[in-house]
mmCIF file of C-alpha atoms and ligand atoms in Angstrom:
data_model
loop_
_atom_site.group_PDB
_atom_site.id
_atom_site.type_symbol
_atom_site.label_atom_id
_atom_site.label_comp_id
_atom_site.label_asym_id
_atom_site.label_seq_id
_atom_site.Cartn_x
_atom_site.Cartn_y
_atom_site.Cartn_z
ATOM 1 C CA MET I 175 99.596 -15.330 -73.197
ATOM 2 C CA ARG I 176 102.996 -15.445 -72.144
ATOM 3 C CA GLY I 177 103.889 -16.910 -68.701
ATOM 4 C CA SER I 178 104.790 -13.893 -66.658
ATOM 5 C CA LEU I 179 105.682 -12.693 -63.118
ATOM 6 C CA TYR I 180 102.064 -11.094 -62.971
ATOM 7 C CA GLY I 181 100.979 -14.486 -62.596
ATOM 8 C CA ALA I 182 97.060 -15.477 -63.488
ATOM 9 C CA SER I 183 95.588 -12.920 -60.953
ATOM 10 C CA LEU I 184 91.672 -12.772 -61.987
ATOM 11 C CA LEU I 185 90.043 -9.366 -61.945
ATOM 12 C CA THR I 186 89.453 -8.067 -58.462
ATOM 13 C CA ALA I 187 86.818 -5.704 -59.222
ATOM 14 C CA ALA I 188 83.930 -6.382 -61.477
ATOM 15 C CA VAL I 189 82.989 -3.300 -63.834
ATOM 16 C CA LEU I 190 79.583 -2.857 -63.321
ATOM 17 C CA LEU I 191 78.894 -0.096 -65.568
ATOM 18 C CA ALA I 192 80.594 -1.625 -68.993
ATOM 19 C CA THR I 193 79.730 -4.295 -70.805
ATOM 20 C CA ALA I 194 80.024 -4.956 -74.471
ATOM 21 C CA CYS I 195 76.659 -3.828 -76.041
ATOM 22 C CA SER I 196 77.134 -2.528 -79.538
ATOM 23 C CA TRP I 197 73.409 -1.950 -79.986
ATOM 24 C CA ARG I 198 72.864 0.342 -77.452
ATOM 25 C CA PRO I 199 74.934 3.443 -78.287
ATOM 26 C CA SER I 200 74.129 5.121 -74.643
ATOM 27 C CA VAL I 201 76.325 2.728 -72.515
ATOM 28 C CA PRO I 202 80.051 2.380 -72.418
ATOM 29 C CA ILE I 203 81.618 -0.565 -74.850
ATOM 30 C CA SER I 204 84.811 -2.611 -73.653
ATOM 31 C CA GLU I 205 87.036 -4.878 -75.011
ATOM 32 C CA THR I 206 89.499 -7.099 -73.386
ATOM 33 C CA PHE I 207 92.941 -9.006 -74.155
ATOM 34 C CA ASN I 208 95.096 -10.888 -72.274
ATOM 35 C CA SER I 209 98.603 -9.328 -71.319
ATOM 36 C CA MET I 210 101.088 -9.829 -67.914
ATOM 37 C CA GLY I 211 99.383 -12.989 -66.925
ATOM 38 C CA THR I 212 96.006 -11.497 -66.651
ATOM 39 C CA VAL I 213 93.413 -10.036 -68.615
ATOM 40 C CA ALA I 214 92.817 -6.582 -69.455
ATOM 41 C CA ARG I 215 89.978 -4.499 -70.123
ATOM 42 C CA VAL I 216 89.783 -1.272 -72.069
ATOM 43 C CA THR I 217 86.337 0.627 -71.640
ATOM 44 C CA VAL I 218 84.956 3.929 -73.314
ATOM 45 C CA GLY I 219 81.794 6.010 -72.465
ATOM 46 C CA PRO I 220 79.322 6.414 -75.498
ATOM 47 C CA GLN I 221 81.017 9.443 -76.909
ATOM 48 C CA ASP I 222 84.562 7.860 -77.349
ATOM 49 C CA ARG I 223 83.030 4.573 -78.971
ATOM 50 C CA GLU I 224 84.481 4.990 -82.079
ATOM 51 C CA ARG I 225 87.843 5.342 -80.794
ATOM 52 C CA LEU I 226 87.719 2.202 -78.671
ATOM 53 C CA PRO I 227 89.929 0.066 -81.480
ATOM 54 C CA GLN I 228 92.492 2.541 -82.081
ATOM 55 C CA LEU I 229 93.002 2.940 -77.780
ATOM 56 C CA THR I 230 93.050 -0.691 -77.133
ATOM 57 C CA ALA I 231 95.338 -1.207 -80.078
ATOM 58 C CA GLU I 232 97.952 1.294 -78.461
ATOM 59 C CA VAL I 233 97.417 0.181 -74.815
ATOM 60 C CA HIS I 234 97.917 -3.475 -75.799
ATOM 61 C CA LYS I 235 101.286 -2.471 -77.564
ATOM 62 C CA GLU I 236 102.288 -0.402 -74.534
ATOM 63 C CA PHE I 237 101.501 -3.322 -72.012
ATOM 64 C CA SER I 238 103.441 -5.882 -74.248
ATOM 65 C CA THR I 239 106.239 -3.453 -74.380
ATOM 66 C CA LEU I 240 106.571 -3.256 -70.849
ATOM 67 C CA GLU I 241 105.962 -6.991 -70.043
ATOM 68 C CA ASP I 242 109.309 -7.695 -72.018
ATOM 69 C CA LEU I 243 111.304 -5.155 -70.276
ATOM 70 C CA LEU I 244 109.887 -6.260 -66.881
ATOM 71 C CA SER I 245 108.919 -9.549 -66.501
ATOM 72 C CA THR I 246 110.851 -12.123 -64.337
ATOM 73 C CA TYR I 247 109.694 -14.807 -66.725
ATOM 74 C CA GLN I 248 111.358 -13.648 -69.693
ATOM 75 C CA PRO I 249 114.809 -14.131 -69.755
ATOM 76 C CA ASP I 250 115.951 -11.727 -72.008
ATOM 77 C CA SER I 251 114.061 -9.208 -70.013
ATOM 78 C CA GLU I 252 115.668 -6.049 -68.498
ATOM 79 C CA ILE I 253 114.416 -7.136 -65.075
ATOM 80 C CA SER I 254 116.052 -10.881 -65.754
ATOM 81 C CA ARG I 255 119.350 -9.201 -66.919
ATOM 82 C CA LEU I 256 119.494 -7.245 -63.918
ATOM 83 C CA ALA I 257 119.542 -10.446 -61.466
ATOM 84 C CA ALA I 258 121.878 -12.267 -64.012
ATOM 85 C CA ARG I 259 124.323 -9.595 -63.794
ATOM 86 C CA ALA I 260 124.007 -9.101 -59.784
ATOM 87 C CA GLY I 261 126.862 -8.881 -57.968
ATOM 88 C CA GLN I 262 128.964 -8.258 -61.304
ATOM 89 C CA ALA I 263 128.176 -4.890 -63.080
ATOM 90 C CA PRO I 264 125.457 -2.305 -63.343
ATOM 91 C CA VAL I 265 123.054 -2.837 -66.520
ATOM 92 C CA ARG I 266 121.991 0.027 -68.621
ATOM 93 C CA VAL I 267 118.144 -0.090 -68.929
ATOM 94 C CA SER I 268 115.347 1.809 -70.489
ATOM 95 C CA ALA I 269 113.897 4.996 -69.192
ATOM 96 C CA GLU I 270 111.016 2.821 -68.116
ATOM 97 C CA THR I 271 112.549 0.248 -66.185
ATOM 98 C CA TYR I 272 114.832 2.792 -64.580
ATOM 99 C CA ARG I 273 111.544 4.952 -63.594
ATOM 100 C CA VAL I 274 109.401 1.675 -62.409
ATOM 101 C CA LEU I 275 112.540 0.726 -60.045
ATOM 102 C CA GLU I 276 112.436 4.067 -58.814
ATOM 103 C CA LEU I 277 108.722 4.040 -57.974
ATOM 104 C CA ALA I 278 109.450 0.475 -56.522
ATOM 105 C CA ARG I 279 111.930 2.280 -54.093
ATOM 106 C CA HIS I 280 109.614 5.079 -53.227
ATOM 107 C CA TYR I 281 106.887 2.747 -52.000
ATOM 108 C CA GLY I 282 109.232 0.621 -50.477
ATOM 109 C CA GLU I 283 110.351 3.739 -48.227
ATOM 110 C CA LEU I 284 106.676 4.913 -47.618
ATOM 111 C CA THR I 285 105.556 1.424 -46.294
ATOM 112 C CA ASP I 286 108.991 1.176 -44.292
ATOM 113 C CA GLY I 287 109.727 -1.857 -46.300
ATOM 114 C CA ALA I 288 106.245 -3.599 -46.376
ATOM 115 C CA PHE I 289 106.442 -3.517 -50.130
ATOM 116 C CA ASP I 290 109.721 -4.266 -51.166
ATOM 117 C CA VAL I 291 110.630 -5.864 -54.866
ATOM 118 C CA THR I 292 113.554 -7.685 -53.712
ATOM 119 C CA VAL I 293 111.365 -9.953 -52.286
ATOM 120 C CA ALA I 294 111.767 -12.272 -55.378
ATOM 121 C CA PRO I 295 113.914 -15.138 -53.667
ATOM 122 C CA LEU I 296 111.229 -15.916 -51.399
ATOM 123 C CA VAL I 297 108.379 -15.335 -53.937
ATOM 124 C CA ARG I 298 110.184 -18.214 -55.898
ATOM 125 C CA LEU I 299 110.950 -20.335 -52.435
ATOM 126 C CA TRP I 300 107.090 -20.118 -51.785
ATOM 127 C CA GLY I 301 106.172 -21.059 -55.563
ATOM 128 C CA VAL I 302 104.405 -17.767 -56.296
ATOM 129 C CA GLY I 303 103.895 -17.824 -59.809
ATOM 130 C CA LEU I 304 104.599 -20.774 -61.828
ATOM 131 C CA LYS I 305 105.911 -23.655 -59.784
ATOM 132 C CA PRO I 306 104.835 -24.697 -56.213
ATOM 133 C CA PRO I 307 107.392 -26.274 -54.040
ATOM 134 C CA ASP I 308 107.322 -29.930 -52.790
ATOM 135 C CA HIS I 309 107.533 -28.763 -49.285
ATOM 136 C CA VAL I 310 106.869 -25.872 -46.967
ATOM 137 C CA PRO I 311 109.911 -24.095 -46.896
ATOM 138 C CA SER I 312 112.280 -24.429 -44.179
ATOM 139 C CA PRO I 313 113.184 -21.865 -41.158
ATOM 140 C CA ASP I 314 116.725 -22.093 -42.673
ATOM 141 C CA GLU I 315 115.844 -21.993 -46.386
ATOM 142 C CA ILE I 316 113.595 -18.690 -45.314
ATOM 143 C CA ARG I 317 116.532 -16.982 -43.581
ATOM 144 C CA THR I 318 118.990 -17.625 -46.224
ATOM 145 C CA ARG I 319 116.638 -15.991 -48.508
ATOM 146 C CA LEU I 320 115.631 -13.101 -46.259
ATOM 147 C CA GLN I 321 119.360 -12.195 -46.451
ATOM 148 C CA LEU I 322 119.051 -11.179 -50.123
ATOM 149 C CA VAL I 323 115.760 -8.845 -49.484
ATOM 150 C CA ASP I 324 116.366 -4.956 -49.192
ATOM 151 C CA PHE I 325 115.417 -2.656 -51.635
ATOM 152 C CA ARG I 326 117.414 0.065 -50.055
ATOM 153 C CA ARG I 327 120.537 -2.148 -51.970
ATOM 154 C CA ILE I 328 119.183 -1.499 -55.307
ATOM 155 C CA GLU I 329 121.878 0.901 -56.799
ATOM 156 C CA LEU I 330 120.290 2.981 -59.484
ATOM 157 C CA ASN I 331 122.820 5.525 -61.147
ATOM 158 C CA ASP I 332 122.395 7.693 -64.170
ATOM 159 C CA GLY I 333 120.455 5.021 -66.192
ATOM 160 C CA THR I 334 122.002 2.281 -64.774
ATOM 161 C CA ALA I 335 120.719 -0.367 -61.941
ATOM 162 C CA HIS I 336 122.927 -2.893 -60.157
ATOM 163 C CA LEU I 337 121.907 -5.453 -57.425
ATOM 164 C CA PRO I 338 124.247 -7.025 -55.213
ATOM 165 C CA ALA I 339 125.124 -10.734 -55.678
ATOM 166 C CA GLY I 340 122.032 -13.044 -55.146
ATOM 167 C CA MET I 341 119.584 -10.530 -55.367
ATOM 168 C CA SER I 342 116.823 -10.337 -58.074
ATOM 169 C CA VAL I 343 113.835 -8.137 -58.046
ATOM 170 C CA ASP I 344 109.550 -9.132 -58.931
ATOM 171 C CA LEU I 345 107.715 -6.211 -60.077
ATOM 172 C CA GLY I 346 104.603 -8.165 -59.914
ATOM 173 C CA GLY I 347 103.337 -5.780 -57.176
ATOM 174 C CA ILE I 348 103.595 -2.774 -59.018
ATOM 175 C CA GLY I 349 104.630 -3.172 -62.748
ATOM 176 C CA LYS I 350 100.637 -3.778 -63.682
ATOM 177 C CA GLY I 351 99.602 -0.283 -61.863
ATOM 178 C CA TYR I 352 102.539 1.495 -63.579
ATOM 179 C CA ALA I 353 101.218 0.003 -66.976
ATOM 180 C CA VAL I 354 97.972 1.330 -66.181
ATOM 181 C CA ASP I 355 99.134 4.740 -65.548
ATOM 182 C CA ARG I 356 100.644 4.662 -69.301
ATOM 183 C CA ALA I 357 97.398 3.630 -70.618
ATOM 184 C CA PHE I 358 96.060 6.703 -68.930
ATOM 185 C CA ASP I 359 98.689 9.165 -70.787
ATOM 186 C CA ILE I 360 97.622 7.560 -74.306
ATOM 187 C CA ALA I 361 93.782 7.844 -73.585
ATOM 188 C CA GLY I 362 95.118 11.550 -72.945
ATOM 189 C CA ARG I 363 97.210 11.798 -75.914
ATOM 190 C CA LEU I 364 94.273 10.427 -77.960
ATOM 191 C CA GLN I 365 92.018 13.164 -76.568
ATOM 192 C CA ILE I 366 89.569 10.277 -74.890
ATOM 193 C CA ASP I 367 87.278 12.238 -72.868
ATOM 194 C CA SER I 368 85.966 8.881 -71.084
ATOM 195 C CA ALA I 369 87.467 5.792 -70.527
ATOM 196 C CA MET I 370 88.488 3.350 -67.953
ATOM 197 C CA VAL I 371 91.411 0.900 -67.859
ATOM 198 C CA ASP I 372 91.508 -2.624 -65.683
ATOM 199 C CA LEU I 373 94.563 -4.685 -65.845
ATOM 200 C CA GLY I 374 93.887 -7.572 -63.443
ATOM 201 C CA GLY I 375 92.301 -5.378 -61.106
ATOM 202 C CA ASN I 376 94.431 -2.505 -61.283
ATOM 203 C CA ILE I 377 92.009 0.488 -62.719
ATOM 204 C CA ARG I 378 92.335 3.928 -63.413
ATOM 205 C CA THR I 379 89.514 6.307 -65.006
ATOM 206 C CA VAL I 380 89.999 8.975 -67.679
ATOM 207 C CA GLY I 381 87.019 11.849 -67.169
ATOM 208 C CA GLN I 382 83.597 10.526 -66.496
ATOM 209 C CA ALA I 383 81.289 7.668 -67.548
ATOM 210 C CA GLU I 384 79.079 9.850 -68.870
ATOM 211 C CA PRO I 385 78.892 13.827 -68.405
ATOM 212 C CA GLY I 386 77.948 14.203 -64.560
ATOM 213 C CA VAL I 387 78.482 10.461 -63.800
ATOM 214 C CA ASN I 388 81.310 8.898 -62.206
ATOM 215 C CA TRP I 389 82.801 5.431 -63.146
ATOM 216 C CA THR I 390 81.792 2.702 -60.630
ATOM 217 C CA ILE I 391 83.211 -0.486 -59.827
ATOM 218 C CA GLY I 392 82.367 -3.368 -57.278
ATOM 219 C CA VAL I 393 84.565 -4.305 -54.674
ATOM 220 C CA ARG I 394 84.354 -7.942 -54.435
ATOM 221 C CA ASN I 395 83.663 -10.269 -51.326
ATOM 222 C CA PRO I 396 86.845 -12.096 -50.853
ATOM 223 C CA PHE I 397 85.049 -15.070 -49.205
ATOM 224 C CA GLU I 398 82.417 -15.005 -52.264
ATOM 225 C CA ARG I 399 83.935 -13.911 -55.479
ATOM 226 C CA GLU I 400 80.496 -13.589 -57.111
ATOM 227 C CA VAL I 401 79.302 -11.228 -54.549
ATOM 228 C CA ILE I 402 80.184 -7.896 -54.290
ATOM 229 C CA VAL I 403 80.023 -5.882 -50.929
ATOM 230 C CA GLY I 404 79.560 -2.437 -52.291
ATOM 231 C CA LYS I 405 80.527 0.147 -55.006
ATOM 232 C CA LEU I 406 83.432 2.398 -55.335
ATOM 233 C CA SER I 407 82.505 6.015 -57.223
ATOM 234 C CA LEU I 408 85.611 7.084 -58.853
ATOM 235 C CA ALA I 409 86.194 10.925 -59.887
ATOM 236 C CA ALA I 410 87.952 11.689 -62.846
ATOM 237 C CA GLY I 411 91.361 10.276 -63.219
ATOM 238 C CA MET I 412 91.120 8.183 -60.170
ATOM 239 C CA ALA I 413 92.685 4.706 -59.806
ATOM 240 C CA VAL I 414 91.646 1.824 -57.687
ATOM 241 C CA ALA I 415 93.352 -1.709 -56.889
ATOM 242 C CA THR I 416 93.070 -4.611 -54.986
ATOM 243 C CA SER I 417 95.498 -7.128 -53.261
ATOM 244 C CA GLY I 418 93.367 -10.333 -52.257
ATOM 245 C CA ASN I 419 94.329 -13.774 -51.146
ATOM 246 C CA TYR I 420 91.792 -15.136 -53.310
ATOM 247 C CA GLU I 421 93.097 -13.973 -56.498
ATOM 248 C CA ARG I 422 96.149 -15.970 -56.384
ATOM 249 C CA PHE I 423 97.329 -18.192 -53.576
ATOM 250 C CA VAL I 424 99.743 -21.693 -52.965
ATOM 251 C CA GLU I 425 98.579 -24.821 -51.773
ATOM 252 C CA LEU I 426 100.899 -26.621 -49.566
ATOM 253 C CA GLY I 427 100.578 -29.736 -47.258
ATOM 254 C CA GLY I 428 96.781 -29.135 -47.040
ATOM 255 C CA ARG I 429 97.476 -25.463 -46.352
ATOM 256 C CA ARG I 430 96.660 -22.163 -48.333
ATOM 257 C CA TYR I 431 99.267 -19.525 -48.280
ATOM 258 C CA SER I 432 98.877 -15.946 -49.828
ATOM 259 C CA HIS I 433 100.940 -14.708 -52.644
ATOM 260 C CA ILE I 434 102.121 -11.725 -50.903
ATOM 261 C CA ILE I 435 104.951 -12.304 -48.617
ATOM 262 C CA ASP I 436 105.930 -10.228 -45.251
ATOM 263 C CA PRO I 437 109.278 -9.428 -46.556
ATOM 264 C CA ARG I 438 110.401 -8.823 -42.787
ATOM 265 C CA THR I 439 109.485 -12.458 -41.607
ATOM 266 C CA GLY I 440 110.016 -14.110 -45.076
ATOM 267 C CA TYR I 441 106.401 -15.914 -44.449
ATOM 268 C CA PRO I 442 103.612 -15.260 -46.459
ATOM 269 C CA VAL I 443 101.240 -12.871 -44.849
ATOM 270 C CA GLU I 444 98.277 -14.103 -42.917
ATOM 271 C CA GLY I 445 95.276 -12.475 -41.645
ATOM 272 C CA MET I 446 94.120 -10.321 -44.403
ATOM 273 C CA ALA I 447 91.465 -10.906 -46.917
ATOM 274 C CA GLY I 448 91.653 -8.311 -49.324
ATOM 275 C CA VAL I 449 93.033 -4.384 -49.278
ATOM 276 C CA THR I 450 91.419 -2.081 -51.890
ATOM 277 C CA VAL I 451 93.270 1.336 -52.305
ATOM 278 C CA VAL I 452 91.716 4.279 -54.249
ATOM 279 C CA ALA I 453 94.144 7.307 -55.126
ATOM 280 C CA PRO I 454 95.165 9.751 -57.981
ATOM 281 C CA ASP I 455 97.354 7.149 -59.791
ATOM 282 C CA ALA I 456 97.507 3.538 -60.323
ATOM 283 C CA THR I 457 101.064 3.026 -59.370
ATOM 284 C CA MET I 458 99.962 4.176 -56.078
ATOM 285 C CA THR I 459 97.656 2.191 -55.506
ATOM 286 C CA ASP I 460 99.106 -1.152 -56.836
ATOM 287 C CA GLY I 461 102.371 -0.596 -54.664
ATOM 288 C CA LEU I 462 100.296 0.688 -51.551
ATOM 289 C CA SER I 463 97.626 -2.116 -51.637
ATOM 290 C CA THR I 464 100.014 -4.644 -51.754
ATOM 291 C CA GLY I 465 102.220 -2.857 -48.784
ATOM 292 C CA LEU I 466 99.123 -2.599 -47.180
ATOM 293 C CA PHE I 467 98.024 -5.930 -47.240
ATOM 294 C CA VAL I 468 101.667 -6.566 -45.176
ATOM 295 C CA LEU I 469 100.902 -4.080 -42.965
ATOM 296 C CA GLY I 470 97.498 -4.673 -42.142
ATOM 297 C CA ALA I 471 94.730 -2.098 -40.945
ATOM 298 C CA ALA I 472 96.218 -0.840 -37.850
ATOM 299 C CA LYS I 473 99.317 -0.052 -39.061
ATOM 300 C CA GLY I 474 98.320 1.136 -42.646
ATOM 301 C CA LYS I 475 96.147 3.367 -41.046
ATOM 302 C CA GLU I 476 99.122 5.119 -39.639
ATOM 303 C CA LEU I 477 100.989 5.434 -42.826
ATOM 304 C CA LEU I 478 98.104 6.723 -44.626
ATOM 305 C CA ARG I 479 98.043 9.680 -42.401
ATOM 306 C CA ARG I 480 101.092 10.391 -44.631
ATOM 307 C CA VAL I 481 99.577 9.753 -47.845
ATOM 308 C CA PRO I 482 96.177 12.028 -47.566
ATOM 309 C CA SER I 483 95.384 11.509 -51.309
ATOM 310 C CA ALA I 484 95.029 7.628 -50.549
ATOM 311 C CA ASN I 485 92.078 5.788 -49.148
ATOM 312 C CA ALA I 486 91.977 2.426 -48.274
ATOM 313 C CA LEU I 487 89.396 -0.764 -47.513
ATOM 314 C CA PHE I 488 90.839 -3.740 -45.383
ATOM 315 C CA ILE I 489 88.567 -6.980 -45.251
ATOM 316 C CA PRO I 490 90.507 -9.093 -42.333
ATOM 317 C CA ASP I 491 90.633 -13.086 -42.967
ATOM 318 C CA LYS I 492 87.810 -13.523 -40.255
ATOM 319 C CA SER I 493 84.303 -14.526 -39.899
ATOM 320 C CA PRO I 494 81.627 -12.492 -39.875
ATOM 321 C CA ILE I 495 82.887 -10.291 -42.530
ATOM 322 C CA GLU I 496 84.363 -7.067 -41.167
ATOM 323 C CA ILE I 497 85.472 -4.070 -43.838
ATOM 324 C CA TRP I 498 87.419 -1.332 -42.262
ATOM 325 C CA ILE I 499 87.927 1.683 -44.311
ATOM 326 C CA THR I 500 89.643 5.033 -43.689
ATOM 327 C CA PRO I 501 87.408 7.997 -43.014
ATOM 328 C CA GLY I 502 88.078 9.350 -46.632
ATOM 329 C CA MET I 503 86.684 6.014 -48.286
ATOM 330 C CA LYS I 504 82.954 7.103 -46.774
ATOM 331 C CA ALA I 505 82.977 9.677 -49.583
ATOM 332 C CA VAL I 506 83.666 7.055 -52.113
ATOM 333 C CA PHE I 507 82.542 3.394 -51.080
ATOM 334 C CA VAL I 508 78.817 2.442 -50.927
ATOM 335 C CA PRO I 509 78.278 -0.583 -49.150
ATOM 336 C CA LEU I 510 75.556 -2.954 -50.227
ATOM 337 C CA PRO I 511 72.530 -2.767 -47.583
ATOM 338 C CA GLU I 512 73.212 -6.086 -46.681
ATOM 339 C CA PHE I 513 76.836 -5.339 -45.887
ATOM 340 C CA SER I 514 76.547 -1.865 -44.078
ATOM 341 C CA SER I 515 76.715 -3.060 -40.768
ATOM 342 C CA SER I 516 79.746 -4.651 -41.583
ATOM 343 C CA VAL I 517 81.584 -1.368 -42.205
ATOM 344 C CA ARG I 518 83.792 -0.093 -39.399
ATOM 345 C CA ILE I 519 85.902 3.157 -39.829
ATOM 346 C CA LEU I 520 89.397 3.471 -39.142
ATOM 347 C CA ASN I 521 89.666 6.606 -36.677
HETATM 348 P P1 AMP W 3 99.585 -7.565 -56.067
HETATM 349 O O1 AMP W 3 98.553 -8.734 -56.679
HETATM 350 O O2 AMP W 3 99.818 -5.974 -56.680
HETATM 351 O O3 AMP W 3 99.542 -7.465 -54.601
HETATM 352 O O4 AMP W 3 101.076 -7.951 -56.195
HETATM 353 C C1 AMP W 3 101.616 -9.524 -55.252
HETATM 354 C C2 AMP W 3 102.805 -9.544 -56.222
HETATM 355 O O5 AMP W 3 103.731 -8.956 -55.966
HETATM 356 C C3 AMP W 3 102.971 -11.242 -55.902
HETATM 357 O O6 AMP W 3 102.427 -12.225 -56.768
HETATM 358 C C4 AMP W 3 104.528 -11.112 -55.713
HETATM 359 O O7 AMP W 3 104.943 -11.289 -57.546
HETATM 360 C C5 AMP W 3 105.061 -9.662 -55.500
HETATM 361 N N1 AMP W 3 104.909 -9.544 -54.056
HETATM 362 C C6 AMP W 3 104.728 -10.444 -53.088
HETATM 363 N N2 AMP W 3 105.070 -9.944 -51.747
HETATM 364 C C7 AMP W 3 105.742 -8.685 -52.203
HETATM 365 C C8 AMP W 3 106.098 -7.744 -51.311
HETATM 366 N N3 AMP W 3 105.714 -7.813 -49.758
HETATM 367 N N4 AMP W 3 106.540 -6.460 -51.914
HETATM 368 C C9 AMP W 3 106.031 -6.162 -53.304
HETATM 369 N N5 AMP W 3 105.849 -7.269 -53.953
HETATM 370 C C10 AMP W 3 105.442 -8.527 -53.576
HETATM 371 MG MG1 MG W 4 100.097 -4.251 -56.127
#
């Protein structure tokens, strides 16, 4: 497994239905592989079991191609070249990279800058990824990096991208979701009726688990990873992603810091334990879950009024557990009985 900007995030959602079970033809089966610094799982329903190896192979190839383009850990990736040429000259990029940058800008605008891929210098400063820093960053160090954060300054023109001097881009908050949407397209091209693709907790369904039965996944309790707080029932084609402070964090001076940075302050986000978003595509769920993690439930709820197709579930970082859901989530999320009294509706 290559080092990658996507880091070692673990699966955030337990796949409830899907386990490899070759001796029982009536259940879904899955294959896993490592990609983008995390675990990928491709699952198919019983009717498509013969197609699993082909689907997995094609999805794996696509994920590797995208990682080679988008990773900040590969010095020859297009995203690394973009940073290397910042302030010098526009870089001609592939259609895929161009599209991901456009989508990153879109989710930057939609979240009023809470999601901002130019947060990369701060991600490095706080040691999210490979190398933890030897000290807690100083206000001065943070201020200097903050001047390099503004997704609006990414110039996209006719297949080329350009960054102002010193700026760089980190697609760790959106690249996996984009990749899962490409996997969804591959399943469509292969005429697969029933599948689910999971890349480090970014999930999209193809059809249903079996005729008349939705795919179901669990939402983890951020305070107790082995426990789920409830289940999500995903209609055909729907996506889900979770941004959680339990997946990845930085430990500095005896404190834990989140791997998600607030681009307005330059500090890791505090007060949020997990945000799960359900929406029609995985790029949207990936971008929004990261952005909503920054915004929190109250502001996030306002934002979601502008995105009626998306629903969210927020778990603040406090005890006892509270599970805040948007009204539309009621039709999708079923809490386990022991957590039902913790659920609150964000009206
Ligand atoms: P996710 O796990 O999808 O929420 O993405 C988190 C990753 O996105 C981090 O590990 C960083 O690489 C990157 N990131 C951190 N903060 C932000 C932010 N405010 N906007 C966009 N990407 C971010
Ligand atoms: Mg994300």
